Coordinates of N, CA and C in Angstrom, one line a residue:
X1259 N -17.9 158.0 184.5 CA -17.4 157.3 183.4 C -16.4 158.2 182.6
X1260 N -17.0 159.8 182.8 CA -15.6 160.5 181.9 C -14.2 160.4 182.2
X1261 N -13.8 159.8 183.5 CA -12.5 159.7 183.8 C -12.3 158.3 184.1
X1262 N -13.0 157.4 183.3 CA -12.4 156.2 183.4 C -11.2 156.3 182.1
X1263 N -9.7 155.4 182.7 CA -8.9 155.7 182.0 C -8.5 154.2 181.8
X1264 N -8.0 153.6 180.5 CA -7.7 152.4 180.0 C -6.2 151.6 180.6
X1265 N -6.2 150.7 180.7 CA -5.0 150.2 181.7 C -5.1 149.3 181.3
X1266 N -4.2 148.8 180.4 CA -3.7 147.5 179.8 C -2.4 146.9 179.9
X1267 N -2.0 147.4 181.4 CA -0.8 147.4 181.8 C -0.5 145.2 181.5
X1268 N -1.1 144.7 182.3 CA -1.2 143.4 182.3 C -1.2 142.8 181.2
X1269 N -2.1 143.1 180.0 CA -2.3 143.1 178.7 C -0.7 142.8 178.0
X1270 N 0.2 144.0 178.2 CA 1.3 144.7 177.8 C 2.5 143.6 177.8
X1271 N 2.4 143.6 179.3 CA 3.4 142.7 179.9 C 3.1 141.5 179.2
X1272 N 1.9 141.0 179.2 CA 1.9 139.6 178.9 C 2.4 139.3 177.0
X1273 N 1.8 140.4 176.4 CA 2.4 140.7 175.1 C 4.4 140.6 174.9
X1274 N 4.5 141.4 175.8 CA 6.0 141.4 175.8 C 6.6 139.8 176.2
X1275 N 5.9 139.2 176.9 CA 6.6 137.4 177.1 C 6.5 137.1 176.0
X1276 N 5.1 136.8 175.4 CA 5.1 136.0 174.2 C 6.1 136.6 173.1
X1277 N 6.2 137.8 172.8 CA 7.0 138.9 171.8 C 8.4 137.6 172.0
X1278 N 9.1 137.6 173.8 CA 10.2 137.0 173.7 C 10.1 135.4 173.9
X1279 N 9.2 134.7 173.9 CA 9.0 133.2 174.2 C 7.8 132.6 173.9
X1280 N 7.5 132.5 172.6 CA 6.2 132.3 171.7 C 5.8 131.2 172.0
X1281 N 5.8 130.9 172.8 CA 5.0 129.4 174.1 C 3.6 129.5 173.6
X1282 N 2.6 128.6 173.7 CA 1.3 128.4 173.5 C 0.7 129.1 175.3
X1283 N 1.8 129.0 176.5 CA 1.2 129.3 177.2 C 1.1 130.7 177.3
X1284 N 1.9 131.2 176.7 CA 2.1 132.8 176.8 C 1.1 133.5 175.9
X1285 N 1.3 132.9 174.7 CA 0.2 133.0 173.7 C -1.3 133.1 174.4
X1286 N -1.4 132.1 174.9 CA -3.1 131.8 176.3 C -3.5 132.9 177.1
X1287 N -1.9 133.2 177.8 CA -2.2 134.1 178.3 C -2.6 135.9 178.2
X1288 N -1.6 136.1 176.7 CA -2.4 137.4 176.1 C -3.7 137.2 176.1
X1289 N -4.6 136.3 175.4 CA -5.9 136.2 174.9 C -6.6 136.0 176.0
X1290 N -6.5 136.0 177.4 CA -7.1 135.6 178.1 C -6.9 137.6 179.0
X1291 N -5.8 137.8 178.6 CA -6.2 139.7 179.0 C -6.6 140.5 178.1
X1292 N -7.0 139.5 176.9 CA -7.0 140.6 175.6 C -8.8 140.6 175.6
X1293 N -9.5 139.6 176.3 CA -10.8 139.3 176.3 C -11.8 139.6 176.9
X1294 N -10.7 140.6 177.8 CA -11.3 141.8 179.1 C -10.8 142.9 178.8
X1295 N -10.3 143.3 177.6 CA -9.7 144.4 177.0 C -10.6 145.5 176.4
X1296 N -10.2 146.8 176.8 CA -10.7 147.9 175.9 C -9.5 148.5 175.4
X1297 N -9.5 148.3 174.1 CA -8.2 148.3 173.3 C -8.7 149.6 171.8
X1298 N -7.6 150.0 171.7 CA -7.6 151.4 170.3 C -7.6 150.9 168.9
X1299 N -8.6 151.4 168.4 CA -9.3 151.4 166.9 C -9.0 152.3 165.9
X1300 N -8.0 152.8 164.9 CA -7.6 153.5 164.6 C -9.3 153.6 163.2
X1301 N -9.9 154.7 163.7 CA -11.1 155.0 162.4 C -11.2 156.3 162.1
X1302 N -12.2 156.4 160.8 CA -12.6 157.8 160.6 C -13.7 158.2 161.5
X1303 N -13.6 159.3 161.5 CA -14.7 160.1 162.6 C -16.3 159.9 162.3
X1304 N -16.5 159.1 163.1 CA -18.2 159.4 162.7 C -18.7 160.5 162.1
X1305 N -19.8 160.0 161.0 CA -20.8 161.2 160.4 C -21.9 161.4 161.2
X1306 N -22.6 162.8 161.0 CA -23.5 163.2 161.5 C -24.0 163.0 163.2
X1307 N -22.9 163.3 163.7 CA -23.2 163.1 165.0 C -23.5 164.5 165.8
X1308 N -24.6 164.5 167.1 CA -24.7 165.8 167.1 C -23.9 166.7 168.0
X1309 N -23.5 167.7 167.8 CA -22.6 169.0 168.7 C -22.0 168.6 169.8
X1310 N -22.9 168.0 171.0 CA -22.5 167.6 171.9 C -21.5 166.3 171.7
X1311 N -22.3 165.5 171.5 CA -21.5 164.5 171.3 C -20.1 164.3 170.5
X1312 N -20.2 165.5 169.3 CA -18.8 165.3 168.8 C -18.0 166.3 169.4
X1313 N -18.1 167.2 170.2 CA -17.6 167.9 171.6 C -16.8 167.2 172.0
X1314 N -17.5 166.2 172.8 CA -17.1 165.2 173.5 C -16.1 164.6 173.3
X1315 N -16.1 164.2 172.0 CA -15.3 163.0 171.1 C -13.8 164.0 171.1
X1316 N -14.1 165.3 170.4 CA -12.4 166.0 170.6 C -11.9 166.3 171.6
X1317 N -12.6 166.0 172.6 CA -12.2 166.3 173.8 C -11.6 165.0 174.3
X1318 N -11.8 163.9 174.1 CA -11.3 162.6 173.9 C -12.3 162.0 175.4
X1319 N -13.1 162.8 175.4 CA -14.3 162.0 176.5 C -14.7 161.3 176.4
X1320 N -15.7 159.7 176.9 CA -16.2 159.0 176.3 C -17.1 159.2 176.0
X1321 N -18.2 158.7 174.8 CA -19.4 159.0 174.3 C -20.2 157.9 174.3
X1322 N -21.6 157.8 174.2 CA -22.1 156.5 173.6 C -22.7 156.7 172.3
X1323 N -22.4 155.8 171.4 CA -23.0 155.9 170.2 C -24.1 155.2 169.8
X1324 N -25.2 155.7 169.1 CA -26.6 155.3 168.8 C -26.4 154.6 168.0
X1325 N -27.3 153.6 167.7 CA -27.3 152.0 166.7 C -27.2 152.5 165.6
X1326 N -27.1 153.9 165.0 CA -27.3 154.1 163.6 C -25.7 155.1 163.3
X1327 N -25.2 154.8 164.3 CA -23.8 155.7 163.7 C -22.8 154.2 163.3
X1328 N -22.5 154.5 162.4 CA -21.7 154.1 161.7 C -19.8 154.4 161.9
X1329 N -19.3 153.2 162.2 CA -18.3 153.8 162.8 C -17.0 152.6 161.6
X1330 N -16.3 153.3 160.8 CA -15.7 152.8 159.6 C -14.2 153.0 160.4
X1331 N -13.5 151.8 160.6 CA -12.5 151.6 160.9 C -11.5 152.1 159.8
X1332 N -10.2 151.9 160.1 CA -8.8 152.5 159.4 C -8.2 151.2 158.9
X1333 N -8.2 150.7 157.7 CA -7.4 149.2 157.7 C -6.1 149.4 157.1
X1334 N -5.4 148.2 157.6 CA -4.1 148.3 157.1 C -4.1 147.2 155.6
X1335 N -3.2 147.5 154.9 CA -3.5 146.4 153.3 C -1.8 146.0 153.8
X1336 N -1.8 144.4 153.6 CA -0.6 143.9 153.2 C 0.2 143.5 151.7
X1337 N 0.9 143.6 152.2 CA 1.5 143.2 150.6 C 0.6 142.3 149.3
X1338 N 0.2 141.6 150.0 CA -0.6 140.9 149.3 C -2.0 141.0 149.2
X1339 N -2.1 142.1 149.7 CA -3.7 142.8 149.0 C -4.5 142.7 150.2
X1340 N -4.5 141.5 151.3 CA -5.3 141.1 152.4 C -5.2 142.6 153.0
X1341 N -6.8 142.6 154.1 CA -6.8 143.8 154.6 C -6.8 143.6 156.2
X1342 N -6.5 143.9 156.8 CA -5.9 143.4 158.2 C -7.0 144.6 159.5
X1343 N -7.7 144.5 160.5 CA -8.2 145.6 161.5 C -7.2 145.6 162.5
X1344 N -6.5 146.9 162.7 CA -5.4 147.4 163.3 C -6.1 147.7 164.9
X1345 N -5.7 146.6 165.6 CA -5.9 147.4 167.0 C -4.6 147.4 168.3
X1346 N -4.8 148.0 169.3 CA -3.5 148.7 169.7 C -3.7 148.5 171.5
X1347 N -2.9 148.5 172.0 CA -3.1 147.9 173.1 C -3.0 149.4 174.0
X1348 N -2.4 150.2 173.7 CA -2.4 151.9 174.6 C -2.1 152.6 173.3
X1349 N -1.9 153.8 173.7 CA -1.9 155.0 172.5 C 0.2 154.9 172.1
X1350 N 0.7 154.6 173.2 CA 2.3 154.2 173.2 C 2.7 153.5 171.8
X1351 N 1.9 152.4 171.3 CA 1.8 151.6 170.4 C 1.2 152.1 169.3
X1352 N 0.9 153.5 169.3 CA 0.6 154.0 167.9 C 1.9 154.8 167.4
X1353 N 2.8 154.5 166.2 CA 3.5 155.6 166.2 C 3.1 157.2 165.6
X1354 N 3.8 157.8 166.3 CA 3.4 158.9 165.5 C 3.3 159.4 163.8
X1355 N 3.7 158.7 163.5 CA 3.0 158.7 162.1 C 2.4 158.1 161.4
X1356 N 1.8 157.2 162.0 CA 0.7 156.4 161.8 C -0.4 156.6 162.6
X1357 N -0.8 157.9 162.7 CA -2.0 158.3 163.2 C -2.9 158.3 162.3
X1358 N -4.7 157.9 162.7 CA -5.2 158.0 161.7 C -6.2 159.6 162.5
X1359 N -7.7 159.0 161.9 CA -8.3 160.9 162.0 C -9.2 160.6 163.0
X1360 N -9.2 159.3 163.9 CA -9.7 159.2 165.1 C -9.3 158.0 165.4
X1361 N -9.2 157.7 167.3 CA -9.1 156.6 167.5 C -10.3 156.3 168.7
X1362 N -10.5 155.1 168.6 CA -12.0 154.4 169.3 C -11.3 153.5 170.3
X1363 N -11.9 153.8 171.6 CA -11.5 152.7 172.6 C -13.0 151.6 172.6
X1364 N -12.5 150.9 172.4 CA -13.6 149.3 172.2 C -13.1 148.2 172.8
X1365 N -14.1 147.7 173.1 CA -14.3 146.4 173.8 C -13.3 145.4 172.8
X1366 N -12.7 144.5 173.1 CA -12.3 143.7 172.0 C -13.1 143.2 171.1
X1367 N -13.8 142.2 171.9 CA -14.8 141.8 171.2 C -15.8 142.3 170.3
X1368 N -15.7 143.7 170.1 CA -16.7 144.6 169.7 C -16.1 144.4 168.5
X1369 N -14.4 144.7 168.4 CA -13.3 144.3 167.1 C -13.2 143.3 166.3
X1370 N -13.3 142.3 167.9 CA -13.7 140.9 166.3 C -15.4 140.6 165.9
X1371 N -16.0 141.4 166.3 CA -17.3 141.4 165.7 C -17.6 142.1 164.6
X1372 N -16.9 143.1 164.4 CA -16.6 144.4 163.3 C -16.1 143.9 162.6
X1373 N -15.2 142.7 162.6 CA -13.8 141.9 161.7 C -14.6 140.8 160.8
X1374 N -15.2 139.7 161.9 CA -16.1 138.7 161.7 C -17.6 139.2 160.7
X1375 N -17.9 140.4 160.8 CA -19.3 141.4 160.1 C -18.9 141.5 158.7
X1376 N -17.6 141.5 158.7 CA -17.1 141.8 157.2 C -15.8 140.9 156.8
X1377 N -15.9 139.8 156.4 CA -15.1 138.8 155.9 C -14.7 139.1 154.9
X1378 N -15.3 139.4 154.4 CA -15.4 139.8 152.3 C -14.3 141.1 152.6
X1379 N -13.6 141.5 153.3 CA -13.2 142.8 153.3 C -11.6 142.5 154.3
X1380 N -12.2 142.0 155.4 CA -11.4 141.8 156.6 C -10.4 140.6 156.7
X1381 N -9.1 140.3 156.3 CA -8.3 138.9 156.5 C -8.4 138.5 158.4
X1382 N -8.2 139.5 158.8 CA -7.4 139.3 160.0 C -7.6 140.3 161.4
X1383 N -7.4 140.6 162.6 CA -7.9 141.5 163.3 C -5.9 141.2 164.0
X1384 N -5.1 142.5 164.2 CA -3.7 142.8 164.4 C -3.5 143.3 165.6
X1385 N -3.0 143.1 166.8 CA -2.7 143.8 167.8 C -1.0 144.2 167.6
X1386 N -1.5 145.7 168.1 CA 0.0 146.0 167.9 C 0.6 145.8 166.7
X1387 N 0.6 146.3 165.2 CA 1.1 146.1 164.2 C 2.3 146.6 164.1
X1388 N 2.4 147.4 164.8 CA 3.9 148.5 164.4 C 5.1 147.9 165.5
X1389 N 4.5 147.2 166.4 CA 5.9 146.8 167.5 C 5.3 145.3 167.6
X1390 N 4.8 144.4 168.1 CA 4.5 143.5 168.1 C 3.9 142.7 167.2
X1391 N 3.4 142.9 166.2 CA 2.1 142.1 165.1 C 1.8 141.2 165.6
X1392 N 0.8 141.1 166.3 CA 0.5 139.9 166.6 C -1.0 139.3 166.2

């Protein structure tokens, strides 16, 4: 599992159609590769996790995390106050200065469950904010 590496090549492409031909089917079809996606979570670094495991984490290895770590996403605020969960389809799509102090590869669905967990907080879940918003 440590050298499993994220490939959202298909993802990508399909993002890029809809970007130039906002068709409902193109649209279908992101969401239909975005639903088998392990996609980037810009968050702060887990607390209290132990040696090994945060080892791991700077090392950008994958970890698994225990039901009690707490993992506090990075949000983006819009103009209008709404707060948005920033997720990213490869690390390509982060710019460099919009790095945050960790990033999390997750399940999609793990994202809109984290999104959906907190309404009171969360407008929206964003793929790609900085080149596509979608």
């Amino acid at each position: 599992m440590a050298d499993q590496k994220i490939n959202n090549q298909a993802l990508e492409e399909a993002i890029a159609a809809f970007a130039a031909d906002r068709q409902k089917e193109n649209y279908l079809k992101v969401m239909e590769y975005l639903e088998k996606s392990i996609v980037l979570m810009p968050a702060m670094p887990p607390q209290n996790l132990d040696p090994e495991t945060e080892k791991l984490m700077r090392e950008g290895k994958p970890v698994q995390l225990t039901g009690e770590t707490r993992i506090l996403p990075c949000l983006l605020r819009k103009d209008n106050g709404e707060q948005a969960l920033p997720i990213f389809s490869s690390p390509a799509q982060i710019p460099p200065d919009k790095k945050s102090p960790a990033v999390m590869a997750l399940p999609f669905f793990t994202c809109v469950s984290m999104a959906m967990a907190n309404l009171e907080k969360i407008e929206a879940v964003v793929l790609n904010p900085f080149t596509h918003n979608m």
